[in-house]
CSV table of C-alpha atoms in Angstrom, one decimal:
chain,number,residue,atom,x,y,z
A,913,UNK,CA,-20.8,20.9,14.3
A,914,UNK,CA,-20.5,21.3,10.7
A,915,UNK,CA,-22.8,23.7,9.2
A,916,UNK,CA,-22.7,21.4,5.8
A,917,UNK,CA,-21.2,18.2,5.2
A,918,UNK,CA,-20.9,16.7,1.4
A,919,UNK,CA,-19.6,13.0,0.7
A,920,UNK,CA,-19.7,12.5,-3.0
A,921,UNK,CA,-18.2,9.4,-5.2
A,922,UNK,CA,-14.4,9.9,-6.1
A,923,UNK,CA,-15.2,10.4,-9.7
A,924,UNK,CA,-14.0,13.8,-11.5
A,925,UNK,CA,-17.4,14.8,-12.8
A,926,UNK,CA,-18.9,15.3,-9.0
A,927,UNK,CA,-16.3,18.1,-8.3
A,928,UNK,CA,-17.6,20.6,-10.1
A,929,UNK,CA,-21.1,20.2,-7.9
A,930,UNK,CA,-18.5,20.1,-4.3
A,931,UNK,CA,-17.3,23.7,-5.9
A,932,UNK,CA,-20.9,24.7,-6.0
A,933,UNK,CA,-21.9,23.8,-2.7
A,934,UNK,CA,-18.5,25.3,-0.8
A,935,UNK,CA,-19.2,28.4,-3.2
A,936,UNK,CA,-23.2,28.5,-2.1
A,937,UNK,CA,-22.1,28.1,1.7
A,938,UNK,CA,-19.2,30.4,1.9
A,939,UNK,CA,-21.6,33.5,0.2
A,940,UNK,CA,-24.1,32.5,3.0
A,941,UNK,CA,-21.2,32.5,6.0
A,942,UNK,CA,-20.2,36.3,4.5
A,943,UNK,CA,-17.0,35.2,3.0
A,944,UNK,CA,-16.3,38.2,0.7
A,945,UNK,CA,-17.8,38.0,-2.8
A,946,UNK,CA,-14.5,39.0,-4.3
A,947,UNK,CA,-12.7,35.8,-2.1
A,948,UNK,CA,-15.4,33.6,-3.4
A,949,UNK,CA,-13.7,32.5,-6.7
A,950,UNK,CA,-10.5,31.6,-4.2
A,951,UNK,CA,-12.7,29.5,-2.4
A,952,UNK,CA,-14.5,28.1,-5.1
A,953,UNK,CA,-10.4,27.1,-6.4
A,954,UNK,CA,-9.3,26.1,-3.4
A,955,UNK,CA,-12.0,23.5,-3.0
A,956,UNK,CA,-11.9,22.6,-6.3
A,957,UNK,CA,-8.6,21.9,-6.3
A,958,UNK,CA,-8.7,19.9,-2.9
A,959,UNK,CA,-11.5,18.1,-4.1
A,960,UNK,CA,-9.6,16.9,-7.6
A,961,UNK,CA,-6.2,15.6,-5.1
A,962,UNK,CA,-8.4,13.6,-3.2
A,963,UNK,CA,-10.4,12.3,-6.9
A,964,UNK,CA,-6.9,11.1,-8.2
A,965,UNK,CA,-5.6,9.4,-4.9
A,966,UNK,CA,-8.7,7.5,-4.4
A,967,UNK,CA,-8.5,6.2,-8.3
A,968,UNK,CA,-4.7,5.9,-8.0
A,969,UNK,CA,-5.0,3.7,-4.5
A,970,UNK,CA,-8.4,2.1,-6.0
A,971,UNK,CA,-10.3,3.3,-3.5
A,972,UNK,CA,-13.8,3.5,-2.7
A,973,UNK,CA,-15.3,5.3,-0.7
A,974,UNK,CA,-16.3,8.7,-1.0
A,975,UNK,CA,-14.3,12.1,-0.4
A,976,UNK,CA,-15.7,13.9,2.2
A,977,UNK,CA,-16.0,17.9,2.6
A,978,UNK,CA,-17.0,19.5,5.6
A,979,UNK,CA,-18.0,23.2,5.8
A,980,UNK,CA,-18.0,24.8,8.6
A,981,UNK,CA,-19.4,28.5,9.6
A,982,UNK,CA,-17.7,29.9,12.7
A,983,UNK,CA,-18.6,33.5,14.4
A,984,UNK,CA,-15.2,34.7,12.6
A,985,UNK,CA,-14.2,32.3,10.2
A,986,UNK,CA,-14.9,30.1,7.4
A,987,UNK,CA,-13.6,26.4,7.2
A,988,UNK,CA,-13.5,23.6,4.5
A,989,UNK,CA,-12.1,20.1,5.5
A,990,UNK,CA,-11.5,17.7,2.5
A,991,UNK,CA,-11.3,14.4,3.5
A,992,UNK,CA,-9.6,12.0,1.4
A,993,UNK,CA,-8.8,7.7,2.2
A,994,UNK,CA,-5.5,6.9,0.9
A,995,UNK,CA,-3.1,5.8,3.1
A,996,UNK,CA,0.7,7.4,3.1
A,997,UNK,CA,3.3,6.4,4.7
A,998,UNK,CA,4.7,8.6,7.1
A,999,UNK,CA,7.9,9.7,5.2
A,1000,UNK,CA,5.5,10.7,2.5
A,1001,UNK,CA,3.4,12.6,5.0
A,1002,UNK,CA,6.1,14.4,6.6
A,1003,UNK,CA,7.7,15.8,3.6
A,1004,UNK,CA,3.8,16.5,2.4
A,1005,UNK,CA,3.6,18.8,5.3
A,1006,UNK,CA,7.2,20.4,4.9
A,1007,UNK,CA,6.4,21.0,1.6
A,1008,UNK,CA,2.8,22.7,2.4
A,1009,UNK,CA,4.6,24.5,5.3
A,1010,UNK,CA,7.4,26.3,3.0
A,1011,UNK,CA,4.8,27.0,-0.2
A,1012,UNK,CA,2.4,28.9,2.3
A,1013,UNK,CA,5.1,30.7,4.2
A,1014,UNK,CA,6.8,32.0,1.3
A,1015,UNK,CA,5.6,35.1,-0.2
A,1016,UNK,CA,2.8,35.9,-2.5
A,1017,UNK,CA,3.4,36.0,-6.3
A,1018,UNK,CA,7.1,35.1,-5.8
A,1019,UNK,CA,6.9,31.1,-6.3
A,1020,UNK,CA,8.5,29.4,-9.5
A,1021,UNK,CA,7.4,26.2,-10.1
A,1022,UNK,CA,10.2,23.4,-10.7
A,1023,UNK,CA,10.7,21.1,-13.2
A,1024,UNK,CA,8.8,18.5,-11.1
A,1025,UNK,CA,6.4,20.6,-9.6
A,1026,UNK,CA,5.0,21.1,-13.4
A,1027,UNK,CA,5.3,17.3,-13.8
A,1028,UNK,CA,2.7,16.2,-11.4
A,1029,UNK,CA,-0.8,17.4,-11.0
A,1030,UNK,CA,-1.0,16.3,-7.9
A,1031,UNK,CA,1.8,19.0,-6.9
A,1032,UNK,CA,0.6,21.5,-8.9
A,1033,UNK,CA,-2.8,21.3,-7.1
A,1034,UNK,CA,-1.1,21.8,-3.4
A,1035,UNK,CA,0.7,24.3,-5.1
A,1036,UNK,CA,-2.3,26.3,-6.3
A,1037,UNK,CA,-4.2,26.1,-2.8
A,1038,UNK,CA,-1.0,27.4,-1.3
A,1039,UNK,CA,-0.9,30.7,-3.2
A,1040,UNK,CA,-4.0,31.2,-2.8
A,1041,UNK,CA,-5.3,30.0,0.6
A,1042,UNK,CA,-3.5,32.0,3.7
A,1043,UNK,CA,-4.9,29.5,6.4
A,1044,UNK,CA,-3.8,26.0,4.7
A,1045,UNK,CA,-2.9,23.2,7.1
A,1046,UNK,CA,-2.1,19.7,4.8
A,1047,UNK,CA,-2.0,16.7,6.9
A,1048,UNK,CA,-1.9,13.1,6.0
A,1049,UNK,CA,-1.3,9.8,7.5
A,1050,UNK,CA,-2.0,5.8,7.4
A,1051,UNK,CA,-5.8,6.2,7.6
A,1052,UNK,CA,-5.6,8.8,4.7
A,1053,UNK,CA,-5.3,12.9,4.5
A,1054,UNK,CA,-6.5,16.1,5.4
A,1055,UNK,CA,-6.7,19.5,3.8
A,1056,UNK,CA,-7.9,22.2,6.4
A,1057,UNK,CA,-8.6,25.8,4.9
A,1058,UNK,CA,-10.5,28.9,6.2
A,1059,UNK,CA,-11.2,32.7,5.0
A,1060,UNK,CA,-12.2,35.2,7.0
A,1061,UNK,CA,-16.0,36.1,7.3
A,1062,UNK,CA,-15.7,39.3,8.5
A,1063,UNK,CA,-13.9,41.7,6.8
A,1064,UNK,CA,-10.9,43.5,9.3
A,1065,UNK,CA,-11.3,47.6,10.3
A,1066,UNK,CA,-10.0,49.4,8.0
A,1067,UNK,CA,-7.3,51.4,10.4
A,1068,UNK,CA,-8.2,55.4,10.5
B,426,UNK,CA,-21.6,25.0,-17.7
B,427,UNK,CA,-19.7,22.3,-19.7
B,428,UNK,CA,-16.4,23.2,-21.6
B,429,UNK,CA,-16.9,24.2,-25.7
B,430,UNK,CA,-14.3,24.0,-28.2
B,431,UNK,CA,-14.1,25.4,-31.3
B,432,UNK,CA,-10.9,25.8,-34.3
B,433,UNK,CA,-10.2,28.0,-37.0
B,434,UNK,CA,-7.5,28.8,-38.9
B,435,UNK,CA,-5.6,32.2,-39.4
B,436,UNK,CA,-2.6,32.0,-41.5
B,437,UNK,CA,-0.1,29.6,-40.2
B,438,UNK,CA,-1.6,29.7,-36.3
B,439,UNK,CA,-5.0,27.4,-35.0
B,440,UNK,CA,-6.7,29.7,-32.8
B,441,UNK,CA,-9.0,27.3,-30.4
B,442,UNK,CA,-11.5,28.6,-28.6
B,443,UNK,CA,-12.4,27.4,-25.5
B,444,UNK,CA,-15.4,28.0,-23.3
B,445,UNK,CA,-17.2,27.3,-19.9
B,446,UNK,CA,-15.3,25.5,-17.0
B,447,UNK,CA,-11.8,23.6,-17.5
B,448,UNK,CA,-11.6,20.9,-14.3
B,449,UNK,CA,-10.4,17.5,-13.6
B,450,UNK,CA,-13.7,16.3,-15.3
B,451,UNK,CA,-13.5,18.8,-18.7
B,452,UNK,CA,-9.4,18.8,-19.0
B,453,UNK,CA,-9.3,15.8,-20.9
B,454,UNK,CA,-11.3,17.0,-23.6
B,455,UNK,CA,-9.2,19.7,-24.0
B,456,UNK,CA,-6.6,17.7,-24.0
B,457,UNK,CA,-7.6,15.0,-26.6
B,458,UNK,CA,-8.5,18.6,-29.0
B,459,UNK,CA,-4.8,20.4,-28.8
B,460,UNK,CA,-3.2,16.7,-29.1
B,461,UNK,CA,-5.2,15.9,-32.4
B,462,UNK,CA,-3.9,19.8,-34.0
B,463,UNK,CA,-0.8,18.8,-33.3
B,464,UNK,CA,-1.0,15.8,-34.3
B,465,UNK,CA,-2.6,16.6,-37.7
B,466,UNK,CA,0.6,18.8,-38.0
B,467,UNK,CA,-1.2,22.3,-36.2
B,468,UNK,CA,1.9,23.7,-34.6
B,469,UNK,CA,1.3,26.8,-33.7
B,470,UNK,CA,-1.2,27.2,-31.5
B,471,UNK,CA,-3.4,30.0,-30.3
B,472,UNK,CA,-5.9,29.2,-26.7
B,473,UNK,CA,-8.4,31.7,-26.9
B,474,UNK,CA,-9.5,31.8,-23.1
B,475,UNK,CA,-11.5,34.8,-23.0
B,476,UNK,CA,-15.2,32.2,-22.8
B,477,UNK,CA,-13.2,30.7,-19.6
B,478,UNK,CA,-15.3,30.6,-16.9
B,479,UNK,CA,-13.1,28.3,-14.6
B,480,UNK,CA,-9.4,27.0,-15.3
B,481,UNK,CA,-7.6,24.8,-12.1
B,482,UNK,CA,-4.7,22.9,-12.0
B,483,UNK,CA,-5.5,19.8,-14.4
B,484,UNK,CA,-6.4,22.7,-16.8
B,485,UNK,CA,-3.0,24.2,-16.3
B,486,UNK,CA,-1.6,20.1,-16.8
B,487,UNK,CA,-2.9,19.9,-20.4
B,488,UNK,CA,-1.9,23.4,-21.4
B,489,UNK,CA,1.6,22.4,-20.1
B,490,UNK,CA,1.3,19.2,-22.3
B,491,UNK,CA,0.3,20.9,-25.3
B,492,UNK,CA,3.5,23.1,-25.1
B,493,UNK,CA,5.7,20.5,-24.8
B,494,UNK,CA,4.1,18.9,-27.9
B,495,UNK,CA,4.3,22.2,-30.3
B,496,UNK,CA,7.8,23.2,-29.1
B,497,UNK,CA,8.9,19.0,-29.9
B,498,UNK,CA,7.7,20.7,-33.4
B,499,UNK,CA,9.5,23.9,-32.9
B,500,UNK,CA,6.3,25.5,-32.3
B,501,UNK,CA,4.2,27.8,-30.2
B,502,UNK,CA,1.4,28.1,-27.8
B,503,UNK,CA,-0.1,31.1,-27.2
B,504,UNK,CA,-2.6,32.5,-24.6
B,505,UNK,CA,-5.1,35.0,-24.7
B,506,UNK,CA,-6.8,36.1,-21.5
B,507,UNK,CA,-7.8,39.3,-19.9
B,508,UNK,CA,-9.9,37.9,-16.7
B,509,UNK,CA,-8.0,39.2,-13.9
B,510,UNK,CA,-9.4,35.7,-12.3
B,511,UNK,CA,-8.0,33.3,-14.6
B,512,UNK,CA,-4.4,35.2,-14.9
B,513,UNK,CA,-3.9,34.8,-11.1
B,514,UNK,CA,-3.8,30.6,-11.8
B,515,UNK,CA,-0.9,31.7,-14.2
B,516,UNK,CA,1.2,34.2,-11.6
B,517,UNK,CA,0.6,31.5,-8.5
B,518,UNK,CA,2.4,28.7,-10.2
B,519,UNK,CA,4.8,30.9,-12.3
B,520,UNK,CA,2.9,30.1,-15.6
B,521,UNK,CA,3.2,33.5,-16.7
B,522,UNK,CA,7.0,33.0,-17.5
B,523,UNK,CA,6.3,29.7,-19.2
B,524,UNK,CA,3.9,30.9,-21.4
B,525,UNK,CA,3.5,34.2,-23.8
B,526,UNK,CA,0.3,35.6,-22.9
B,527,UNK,CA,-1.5,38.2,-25.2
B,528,UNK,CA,-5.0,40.1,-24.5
B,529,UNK,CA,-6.7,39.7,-27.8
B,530,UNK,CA,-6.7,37.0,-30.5
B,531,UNK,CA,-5.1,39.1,-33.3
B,532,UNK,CA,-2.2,40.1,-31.2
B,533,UNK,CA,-1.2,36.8,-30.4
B,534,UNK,CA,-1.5,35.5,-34.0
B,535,UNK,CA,0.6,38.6,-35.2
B,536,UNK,CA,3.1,37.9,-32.7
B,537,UNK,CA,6.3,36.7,-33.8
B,538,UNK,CA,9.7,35.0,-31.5
C-alpha cells in the first residue's frame, strides 16, 4: 500500500508542488538529508517527462506519483499515459539499462542527447538514482526509483 | 520560490542574475530573458547562479540554447556557481566540458578565450 499517492494535472507549474511532497515524505521515511536534494531531482525530473508526453500526445489525465515507505527502502513510482510503441519501449529500456550501469561521473552526453529534453531528463535520473527501472508500454510508462532509508554499517 | 532575473552590464559582458528554482514551469522565462540579450545584440553572456535554488534538466535545455545563440555571434556564456548541488547537474550530463564555469562574477567577466 502506498504510504502517499499524488495525481496532479499534466501542467508544468504543479511539479514543483510533486517535488515538495516526494521531498516532505522521503525526510519522514529517513532517506538521508544529504540524498534529499537527489530525490527531490529525481522526482522532479520524472515528473517534467511525464508533463511533456502528456502535452505532446494531448493527453489528459493526470500523472500519477506513488510514494511508498518500506522497512528498508524508499520508492517513487511516476506514472505517466502515453502510449509507445514497443520498439520505442524497448530501446527506452536499453537505453536506461546502459546509462545506470555505466559508471558515475564518466557519461558524455551526445549531440542528441543535448537535443532533447526528454533525454536529457532520463539522463539526469540515471546519474543520479542507483535503483532506476524505466518501463513503458501501450497503456503508457513507468519510472520506478528507490533510496535507501537506512544508512549501511559502516565496516570496522 | 519563483525564479528572479535581473541584468547589468560590465564592460562588454551582461551578467544576469538569476534566482530561486529553474524547472519546467520557470525555464521559459529564463529562456525568453537570455534570447532577448542576444537578440538586442548582448553576446557575451555571464549566468550568475549563485541565488539558484533549484536547476533540472529544462534548466540545463535553455542554458544549452542560449550557447548556441551567443557562439552563432561568436560569443560566450559563462557560468558562475559554487553550490556543490547545482554543479553535480553539470558533471552528470557532461555540462561541465560544454561550458566554462567560474566561482565568482568578476572572474568570469575578466576571463578571456
Amino acid at each position: 500500500m502506498a504510504t502517499v499517492e499524488l495525481l496532479f494535472s499534466a501542467l508544468p507549474e504543479h511539479v514543483r508542488t510533486a517535488r515538495l511532497v516526494a521531498a516532505a515524505v522521503a525526510r519522514r521515511a529517513g532517506v538521508d538529508e544529504a540524498v534529499l536534494d537527489e530525490v527531490r531531482l529525481a522526482v522532479g525530473e520524472a515528473c517534467s517527462r511525464a508533463v511533456g508526453l502528456h502535452a505532446s500526445h494531448g493527453i489528459s489525465t493526470p500523472v500519477r506519483v506513488v510514494l511508498t515507505e518500506d522497512e528498508k527502502k524508499f520508492s517513487i513510482e511516476v506514472a505517466d499515459d502515453a502510449p509507445r510503441p514497443a520498439a520505442v519501449a524497448a530501446a527506452l529500456s536499453a537505453a536506461a539499462g546502459a546509462a545506470s550501469g555505466a559508471p558515475r561521473g564518466e557519461a558524455v552526453p551526445e549531440e542528441g542527447v543535448l537535443g532533447g529534453e526528454d533525454d536529457m531528463g532520463l539522463a539526469v535520473i540515471s546519474g543520479l538514482v542507483d535503483d532506476v527501472e524505466v518501463t513503458a508500454g501501450e497503456s503508457g510508462g513507468l519510472i520506478r526509483m528507490s533510496w535507501p532509508t537506512t544508512p549501511a554499517p559502516e565496516a570496522a | 520560490m519563483d525564479l528572479s532575473l535581473s541584468t547589468e552590464t560590465l564592460g562588454d559582458r551582461t551578467v544576469v542574475r538569476v534566482g530561486g528554482e529553474i524547472d519546467v514551469y520557470t525555464a521559459p522565462k529564463l529562456r525568453e530573458q537570455l534570447v532577448e540579450l542576444v537578440n538586442d545584440g548582448n553576446y557575451h553572456l555571464v549566468v550568475d547562479m549563485e541565488g539558484v535554488d533549484f536547476l533540472d534538466s529544462t534548466g540545463l535545455g535553455v542554458l544549452v540554447g542560449g550557447l548556441k545563440r551567443v557562439r552563432a555571434h561568436e560569443g560566450s556564456l559563462r557560468l558562475v556557481c559554487n553550490q556543490e548541488r547545482i554543479l553535480k547537474i553539470f558533471r552528470i550530463t557532461g555540462l561541465t566540458k560544454v561550458f566554462p564555469i567560474h566561482t565568482s562574477v568578476d572572474d568570469a567577466v575578466a576571463a578571456t578565450d
